[in-house]
Amino acid sequence: MVRASPGLVWRARDGSDVVGAVRAFLRPDGRWFVWFDSCRADAEAPLLAAVAGNTGRDLYTAADEADDDTLARLAGLGFTISRREGNYVIPTNPLTTGLHQAEAPGEIVIISASDAYEDQLRLLDDALRQDVPGTSGWAWDPGDFREETFDSPSFDPATYLVAVEPASGEYVGLVRVWNNPGRPRLGLIGVTRPYRRLGLGRALLGRAFRVLHERGKDQVTAEADDSNTASMSLLASLGARRTGGSVELIRRGPP
């Protein structure tokens, strides 16, 4: 077994031949995710053992819910199902979604992320992720947050919006739609607990989706955990259509 440099990549060799590789990535929530590159079947288990031995942590991966062969192979390597997530397509037409009447409650002001204080926005993102299945414990490094947000080619200041309570200056919600090639992607919609059930989330979505609709983008993609009843209810109300899904799996590390 050879740990490749640079980067978190392990390669398996049979003599002079590379017969497999696995990549590991540590997310801001402390979870290690692994992906196999081209890999001979007998190299997979030793590679995973090497990663687990180096990290000393649980290992996560994901697969398409319809890929029975991959799911069976991962089960044979010690992975079990952690959670399931659906893929959705959401219309942007406000008359279809019902968002044409969505207004921000009270004195809440909605601004572009490009006009927000970066540190405050990062902390809001961290806080909202604690209630998203599969991302509890998330805590951005400031440099990584900037790179993944404002330096991303998909960042769109017109569709990454932040809700602000002006009296306190507190950031209380956000909607993030990435301007991806093809269809835009809804990355996150969230509101802090004191401001939920007031229509703020729908108001944020309404603003972002209106921009997309005016640009001629008639659909947005999104993902949601199958156990997240609030997300399921919101998607249903918007006329979203499920197009597939993925399975997140976990391989338990040493105690």
mmCIF file of C-alpha atoms in Angstrom:
data_model
loop_
_atom_site.group_PDB
_atom_site.id
_atom_site.type_symbol
_atom_site.label_atom_id
_atom_site.label_comp_id
_atom_site.label_asym_id
_atom_site.label_seq_id
_atom_site.Cartn_x
_atom_site.Cartn_y
_atom_site.Cartn_z
ATOM 1 C CA MET A 1 0.000 0.000 0.000
ATOM 2 C CA VAL A 2 1.341 3.437 -0.923
ATOM 3 C CA ARG A 3 0.101 6.792 0.372
ATOM 4 C CA ALA A 4 0.441 9.166 -2.585
ATOM 5 C CA SER A 5 1.732 12.697 -2.256
ATOM 6 C CA PRO A 6 0.403 15.310 -2.503
ATOM 7 C CA GLY A 7 -3.186 14.946 -1.431
ATOM 8 C CA LEU A 8 -5.148 12.299 0.411
ATOM 9 C CA VAL A 9 -4.835 9.506 -2.121
ATOM 10 C CA TRP A 10 -3.910 5.892 -1.397
ATOM 11 C CA ARG A 11 -2.764 3.572 -4.197
ATOM 12 C CA ALA A 12 -2.449 -0.202 -4.233
ATOM 13 C CA ARG A 13 0.372 -1.786 -6.215
ATOM 14 C CA ASP A 14 0.879 -5.312 -7.420
ATOM 15 C CA GLY A 15 4.560 -5.345 -8.262
ATOM 16 C CA SER A 16 5.124 -2.326 -10.467
ATOM 17 C CA ASP A 17 1.446 -2.061 -11.477
ATOM 18 C CA VAL A 18 -1.040 0.288 -9.817
ATOM 19 C CA VAL A 19 -4.159 -1.829 -9.333
ATOM 20 C CA GLY A 20 -6.360 0.617 -7.460
ATOM 21 C CA ALA A 21 -6.672 3.976 -5.775
ATOM 22 C CA VAL A 22 -8.976 5.608 -3.242
ATOM 23 C CA ARG A 23 -9.353 9.312 -2.505
ATOM 24 C CA ALA A 24 -10.404 10.659 0.877
ATOM 25 C CA PHE A 25 -11.752 14.124 1.653
ATOM 26 C CA LEU A 26 -12.354 15.577 5.114
ATOM 27 C CA ARG A 27 -15.438 17.782 5.113
ATOM 28 C CA PRO A 28 -15.985 20.739 7.463
ATOM 29 C CA ASP A 29 -18.343 18.576 9.557
ATOM 30 C CA GLY A 30 -15.511 16.162 10.399
ATOM 31 C CA ARG A 31 -16.722 13.367 8.104
ATOM 32 C CA TRP A 32 -14.271 11.530 5.842
ATOM 33 C CA PHE A 33 -15.702 10.738 2.404
ATOM 34 C CA VAL A 34 -13.972 8.234 0.137
ATOM 35 C CA TRP A 35 -14.192 7.472 -3.590
ATOM 36 C CA PHE A 36 -12.580 4.674 -5.536
ATOM 37 C CA ASP A 37 -10.728 5.377 -8.752
ATOM 38 C CA SER A 38 -10.289 2.463 -11.162
ATOM 39 C CA CYS A 39 -9.747 -0.380 -8.743
ATOM 40 C CA ARG A 40 -9.220 -4.128 -8.975
ATOM 41 C CA ALA A 41 -11.692 -5.960 -6.762
ATOM 42 C CA ASP A 42 -9.061 -7.496 -4.483
ATOM 43 C CA ALA A 43 -7.490 -4.057 -3.842
ATOM 44 C CA GLU A 44 -10.608 -2.358 -2.468
ATOM 45 C CA ALA A 45 -10.653 -3.836 1.046
ATOM 46 C CA PRO A 46 -6.906 -3.266 1.680
ATOM 47 C CA LEU A 47 -7.231 0.325 0.446
ATOM 48 C CA LEU A 48 -10.145 1.028 2.795
ATOM 49 C CA ALA A 49 -8.231 -0.550 5.668
ATOM 50 C CA ALA A 50 -5.310 1.776 4.939
ATOM 51 C CA VAL A 51 -7.521 4.864 4.945
ATOM 52 C CA ALA A 52 -9.303 3.786 8.132
ATOM 53 C CA GLY A 53 -5.985 3.063 9.802
ATOM 54 C CA ASN A 54 -4.606 6.489 8.894
ATOM 55 C CA THR A 55 -7.697 8.511 9.780
ATOM 56 C CA GLY A 56 -8.962 6.443 12.704
ATOM 57 C CA ARG A 57 -12.474 7.574 11.780
ATOM 58 C CA ASP A 58 -15.695 6.362 10.198
ATOM 59 C CA LEU A 59 -15.619 6.458 6.406
ATOM 60 C CA TYR A 60 -18.510 7.659 4.249
ATOM 61 C CA THR A 61 -19.326 7.283 0.588
ATOM 62 C CA ALA A 62 -22.348 7.626 -1.686
ATOM 63 C CA ALA A 63 -23.912 5.753 -4.597
ATOM 64 C CA ASP A 64 -26.867 6.092 -6.916
ATOM 65 C CA GLU A 65 -29.951 4.511 -5.362
ATOM 66 C CA ALA A 66 -30.599 2.558 -8.573
ATOM 67 C CA ASP A 67 -27.065 1.134 -8.808
ATOM 68 C CA ASP A 68 -27.682 -2.238 -7.180
ATOM 69 C CA ASP A 69 -24.279 -3.631 -8.167
ATOM 70 C CA THR A 70 -22.340 -0.788 -6.508
ATOM 71 C CA LEU A 71 -24.521 -0.887 -3.397
ATOM 72 C CA ALA A 72 -23.975 -4.629 -3.063
ATOM 73 C CA ARG A 73 -20.217 -4.223 -3.551
ATOM 74 C CA LEU A 74 -20.040 -1.507 -0.886
ATOM 75 C CA ALA A 75 -22.064 -3.642 1.508
ATOM 76 C CA GLY A 76 -19.504 -6.402 1.007
ATOM 77 C CA LEU A 77 -16.792 -3.928 2.004
ATOM 78 C CA GLY A 78 -18.495 -3.186 5.325
ATOM 79 C CA PHE A 79 -20.589 -0.159 4.412
ATOM 80 C CA THR A 80 -24.128 0.205 5.742
ATOM 81 C CA ILE A 81 -26.811 2.715 4.805
ATOM 82 C CA SER A 82 -26.621 5.982 6.737
ATOM 83 C CA ARG A 83 -29.315 7.985 4.961
ATOM 84 C CA ARG A 84 -31.110 8.448 1.641
ATOM 85 C CA GLU A 85 -31.447 11.590 -0.417
ATOM 86 C CA GLY A 86 -33.729 12.415 -3.329
ATOM 87 C CA ASN A 87 -32.911 14.463 -6.424
ATOM 88 C CA TYR A 88 -35.578 16.933 -7.540
ATOM 89 C CA VAL A 89 -36.438 19.330 -10.318
ATOM 90 C CA ILE A 90 -38.348 22.449 -9.240
ATOM 91 C CA PRO A 91 -40.162 24.861 -11.586
ATOM 92 C CA THR A 92 -39.242 28.542 -11.328
ATOM 93 C CA ASN A 93 -42.475 30.003 -12.724
ATOM 94 C CA PRO A 94 -43.973 31.901 -9.753
ATOM 95 C CA LEU A 95 -47.500 31.115 -10.905
ATOM 96 C CA THR A 96 -46.659 27.393 -10.781
ATOM 97 C CA THR A 97 -44.824 27.480 -7.431
ATOM 98 C CA GLY A 98 -47.235 29.926 -5.794
ATOM 99 C CA LEU A 99 -44.288 32.115 -4.800
ATOM 100 C CA HIS A 100 -45.642 35.201 -6.586
ATOM 101 C CA GLN A 101 -47.390 36.189 -3.354
ATOM 102 C CA ALA A 102 -44.506 35.393 -0.996
ATOM 103 C CA GLU A 103 -43.326 38.423 0.947
ATOM 104 C CA ALA A 104 -40.724 38.804 3.687
ATOM 105 C CA PRO A 105 -42.354 39.250 7.107
ATOM 106 C CA GLY A 106 -42.224 42.476 9.099
ATOM 107 C CA GLU A 107 -39.103 44.564 8.780
ATOM 108 C CA ILE A 108 -36.887 41.814 7.368
ATOM 109 C CA VAL A 109 -34.584 43.052 4.612
ATOM 110 C CA ILE A 110 -33.199 40.776 1.892
ATOM 111 C CA ILE A 111 -29.736 41.543 0.534
ATOM 112 C CA SER A 112 -27.292 39.889 -1.845
ATOM 113 C CA ALA A 113 -24.576 37.727 -0.349
ATOM 114 C CA SER A 114 -22.104 39.959 -2.166
ATOM 115 C CA ASP A 115 -23.180 42.795 0.166
ATOM 116 C CA ALA A 116 -23.081 40.672 3.343
ATOM 117 C CA TYR A 117 -20.342 40.594 5.973
ATOM 118 C CA GLU A 118 -18.381 37.482 5.073
ATOM 119 C CA ASP A 119 -17.718 36.232 8.622
ATOM 120 C CA GLN A 120 -21.341 36.748 9.631
ATOM 121 C CA LEU A 121 -22.567 34.918 6.540
ATOM 122 C CA ARG A 122 -20.189 32.036 7.219
ATOM 123 C CA LEU A 123 -21.494 31.671 10.778
ATOM 124 C CA LEU A 124 -25.089 31.730 9.523
ATOM 125 C CA ASP A 125 -24.243 28.968 7.052
ATOM 126 C CA ASP A 126 -22.683 26.906 9.860
ATOM 127 C CA ALA A 127 -25.757 27.407 12.061
ATOM 128 C CA LEU A 128 -28.281 26.444 9.368
ATOM 129 C CA ARG A 129 -26.379 23.275 8.476
ATOM 130 C CA GLN A 130 -26.824 21.929 12.015
ATOM 131 C CA ASP A 131 -30.462 21.200 11.122
ATOM 132 C CA VAL A 132 -29.698 19.664 7.705
ATOM 133 C CA PRO A 133 -29.517 15.858 7.840
ATOM 134 C CA GLY A 134 -25.983 14.696 7.185
ATOM 135 C CA THR A 135 -24.195 17.987 7.981
ATOM 136 C CA SER A 136 -24.474 18.436 11.751
ATOM 137 C CA GLY A 137 -21.194 19.634 13.243
ATOM 138 C CA TRP A 138 -20.333 21.659 10.140
ATOM 139 C CA ALA A 139 -17.876 24.505 10.843
ATOM 140 C CA TRP A 140 -16.283 26.303 7.925
ATOM 141 C CA ASP A 141 -12.656 27.344 7.840
ATOM 142 C CA PRO A 142 -12.793 31.035 6.773
ATOM 143 C CA GLY A 143 -10.468 30.504 3.812
ATOM 144 C CA ASP A 144 -12.358 27.447 2.609
ATOM 145 C CA PHE A 145 -15.670 29.294 2.896
ATOM 146 C CA ARG A 146 -14.408 32.121 0.697
ATOM 147 C CA GLU A 147 -13.006 29.688 -1.853
ATOM 148 C CA GLU A 148 -16.176 27.577 -1.990
ATOM 149 C CA THR A 149 -18.497 30.596 -2.032
ATOM 150 C CA PHE A 150 -17.298 33.859 -3.522
ATOM 151 C CA ASP A 151 -14.448 32.341 -5.560
ATOM 152 C CA SER A 152 -16.694 29.648 -7.045
ATOM 153 C CA PRO A 153 -17.482 30.101 -10.757
ATOM 154 C CA SER A 154 -21.089 29.188 -9.895
ATOM 155 C CA PHE A 155 -21.532 32.026 -7.358
ATOM 156 C CA ASP A 156 -24.378 34.323 -8.417
ATOM 157 C CA PRO A 157 -25.001 37.437 -6.304
ATOM 158 C CA ALA A 158 -28.526 37.713 -7.694
ATOM 159 C CA THR A 159 -29.560 34.253 -6.471
ATOM 160 C CA TYR A 160 -27.532 33.975 -3.255
ATOM 161 C CA LEU A 161 -29.627 36.075 -0.907
ATOM 162 C CA VAL A 162 -29.499 36.777 2.827
ATOM 163 C CA ALA A 163 -32.332 37.825 5.156
ATOM 164 C CA VAL A 164 -31.362 40.471 7.715
ATOM 165 C CA GLU A 165 -33.198 41.718 10.813
ATOM 166 C CA PRO A 166 -32.266 45.428 10.548
ATOM 167 C CA ALA A 167 -32.723 46.446 14.184
ATOM 168 C CA SER A 168 -30.100 43.984 15.390
ATOM 169 C CA GLY A 169 -28.227 43.414 12.140
ATOM 170 C CA GLU A 170 -28.687 39.679 12.699
ATOM 171 C CA TYR A 171 -28.611 37.387 9.672
ATOM 172 C CA VAL A 172 -31.659 35.136 9.962
ATOM 173 C CA GLY A 173 -31.922 33.194 6.706
ATOM 174 C CA LEU A 174 -30.514 32.567 3.260
ATOM 175 C CA VAL A 175 -31.208 31.028 -0.100
ATOM 176 C CA ARG A 176 -28.311 29.836 -2.234
ATOM 177 C CA VAL A 177 -28.794 28.967 -5.899
ATOM 178 C CA TRP A 178 -25.642 28.079 -7.815
ATOM 179 C CA ASN A 179 -25.463 29.223 -11.428
ATOM 180 C CA ASN A 180 -24.310 25.855 -12.755
ATOM 181 C CA PRO A 181 -23.951 25.034 -16.454
ATOM 182 C CA GLY A 182 -27.243 23.644 -17.692
ATOM 183 C CA ARG A 183 -29.709 23.879 -14.831
ATOM 184 C CA PRO A 184 -29.092 26.056 -11.772
ATOM 185 C CA ARG A 185 -28.942 24.199 -8.458
ATOM 186 C CA LEU A 186 -30.622 25.101 -5.170
ATOM 187 C CA GLY A 187 -27.840 24.465 -2.658
ATOM 188 C CA LEU A 188 -29.560 25.589 0.544
ATOM 189 C CA ILE A 189 -32.688 27.300 1.800
ATOM 190 C CA GLY A 190 -32.785 27.888 5.531
ATOM 191 C CA VAL A 191 -34.088 30.180 8.254
ATOM 192 C CA THR A 192 -32.955 30.392 11.884
ATOM 193 C CA ARG A 193 -35.383 28.919 14.387
ATOM 194 C CA PRO A 194 -36.946 32.131 15.765
ATOM 195 C CA TYR A 195 -37.944 33.182 12.242
ATOM 196 C CA ARG A 196 -39.412 29.935 10.956
ATOM 197 C CA ARG A 197 -43.066 29.467 9.975
ATOM 198 C CA LEU A 198 -43.340 33.154 9.075
ATOM 199 C CA GLY A 199 -43.050 32.732 5.302
ATOM 200 C CA LEU A 200 -39.460 33.973 5.150
ATOM 201 C CA GLY A 201 -38.136 30.871 3.408
ATOM 202 C CA ARG A 202 -40.732 31.142 0.656
ATOM 203 C CA ALA A 203 -39.979 34.856 0.274
ATOM 204 C CA LEU A 204 -36.290 34.107 -0.225
ATOM 205 C CA LEU A 205 -37.063 31.393 -2.757
ATOM 206 C CA GLY A 206 -39.504 33.688 -4.535
ATOM 207 C CA ARG A 207 -36.864 36.365 -5.031
ATOM 208 C CA ALA A 208 -34.210 33.959 -6.309
ATOM 209 C CA PHE A 209 -36.559 31.971 -8.537
ATOM 210 C CA ARG A 210 -37.997 35.143 -10.075
ATOM 211 C CA VAL A 211 -34.502 36.100 -11.257
ATOM 212 C CA LEU A 212 -34.041 32.671 -12.815
ATOM 213 C CA HIS A 213 -37.462 32.707 -14.443
ATOM 214 C CA GLU A 214 -36.763 36.110 -16.001
ATOM 215 C CA ARG A 215 -33.497 34.711 -17.387
ATOM 216 C CA GLY A 216 -35.386 31.882 -19.083
ATOM 217 C CA LYS A 217 -34.296 29.205 -16.606
ATOM 218 C CA ASP A 218 -37.522 27.291 -16.086
ATOM 219 C CA GLN A 219 -36.202 24.635 -13.672
ATOM 220 C CA VAL A 220 -33.846 24.303 -10.712
ATOM 221 C CA THR A 221 -32.315 21.089 -9.369
ATOM 222 C CA ALA A 222 -32.143 20.293 -5.665
ATOM 223 C CA GLU A 223 -31.457 17.459 -3.224
ATOM 224 C CA ALA A 224 -33.246 16.683 0.022
ATOM 225 C CA ASP A 225 -32.962 13.993 2.676
ATOM 226 C CA ASP A 226 -35.849 11.538 2.505
ATOM 227 C CA SER A 227 -36.404 11.881 6.272
ATOM 228 C CA ASN A 228 -36.626 15.683 6.232
ATOM 229 C CA THR A 229 -40.377 16.206 6.464
ATOM 230 C CA ALA A 230 -40.109 19.991 6.310
ATOM 231 C CA SER A 231 -38.165 19.832 3.053
ATOM 232 C CA MET A 232 -40.545 17.242 1.622
ATOM 233 C CA SER A 233 -43.510 19.463 2.413
ATOM 234 C CA LEU A 234 -41.856 22.524 0.864
ATOM 235 C CA LEU A 235 -40.893 20.661 -2.298
ATOM 236 C CA ALA A 236 -44.404 19.294 -2.694
ATOM 237 C CA SER A 237 -45.874 22.792 -2.339
ATOM 238 C CA LEU A 238 -43.563 24.067 -5.098
ATOM 239 C CA GLY A 239 -44.547 21.341 -7.549
ATOM 240 C CA ALA A 240 -41.139 19.638 -7.438
ATOM 241 C CA ARG A 241 -40.632 16.320 -9.218
ATOM 242 C CA ARG A 242 -38.376 13.558 -7.896
ATOM 243 C CA THR A 243 -35.949 12.367 -10.587
ATOM 244 C CA GLY A 244 -33.829 9.860 -8.662
ATOM 245 C CA GLY A 245 -31.746 9.705 -5.565
ATOM 246 C CA SER A 246 -28.588 8.648 -3.819
ATOM 247 C CA VAL A 247 -27.652 6.565 -0.804
ATOM 248 C CA GLU A 248 -25.064 7.717 1.733
ATOM 249 C CA LEU A 249 -23.214 4.826 3.368
ATOM 250 C CA ILE A 250 -20.934 4.542 6.382
ATOM 251 C CA ARG A 251 -18.157 2.128 7.256
ATOM 252 C CA ARG A 252 -17.552 2.262 10.982
ATOM 253 C CA GLY A 253 -14.004 2.943 12.098
ATOM 254 C CA PRO A 254 -12.186 1.605 15.142
ATOM 255 C CA PRO A 255 -13.852 2.271 18.512
#
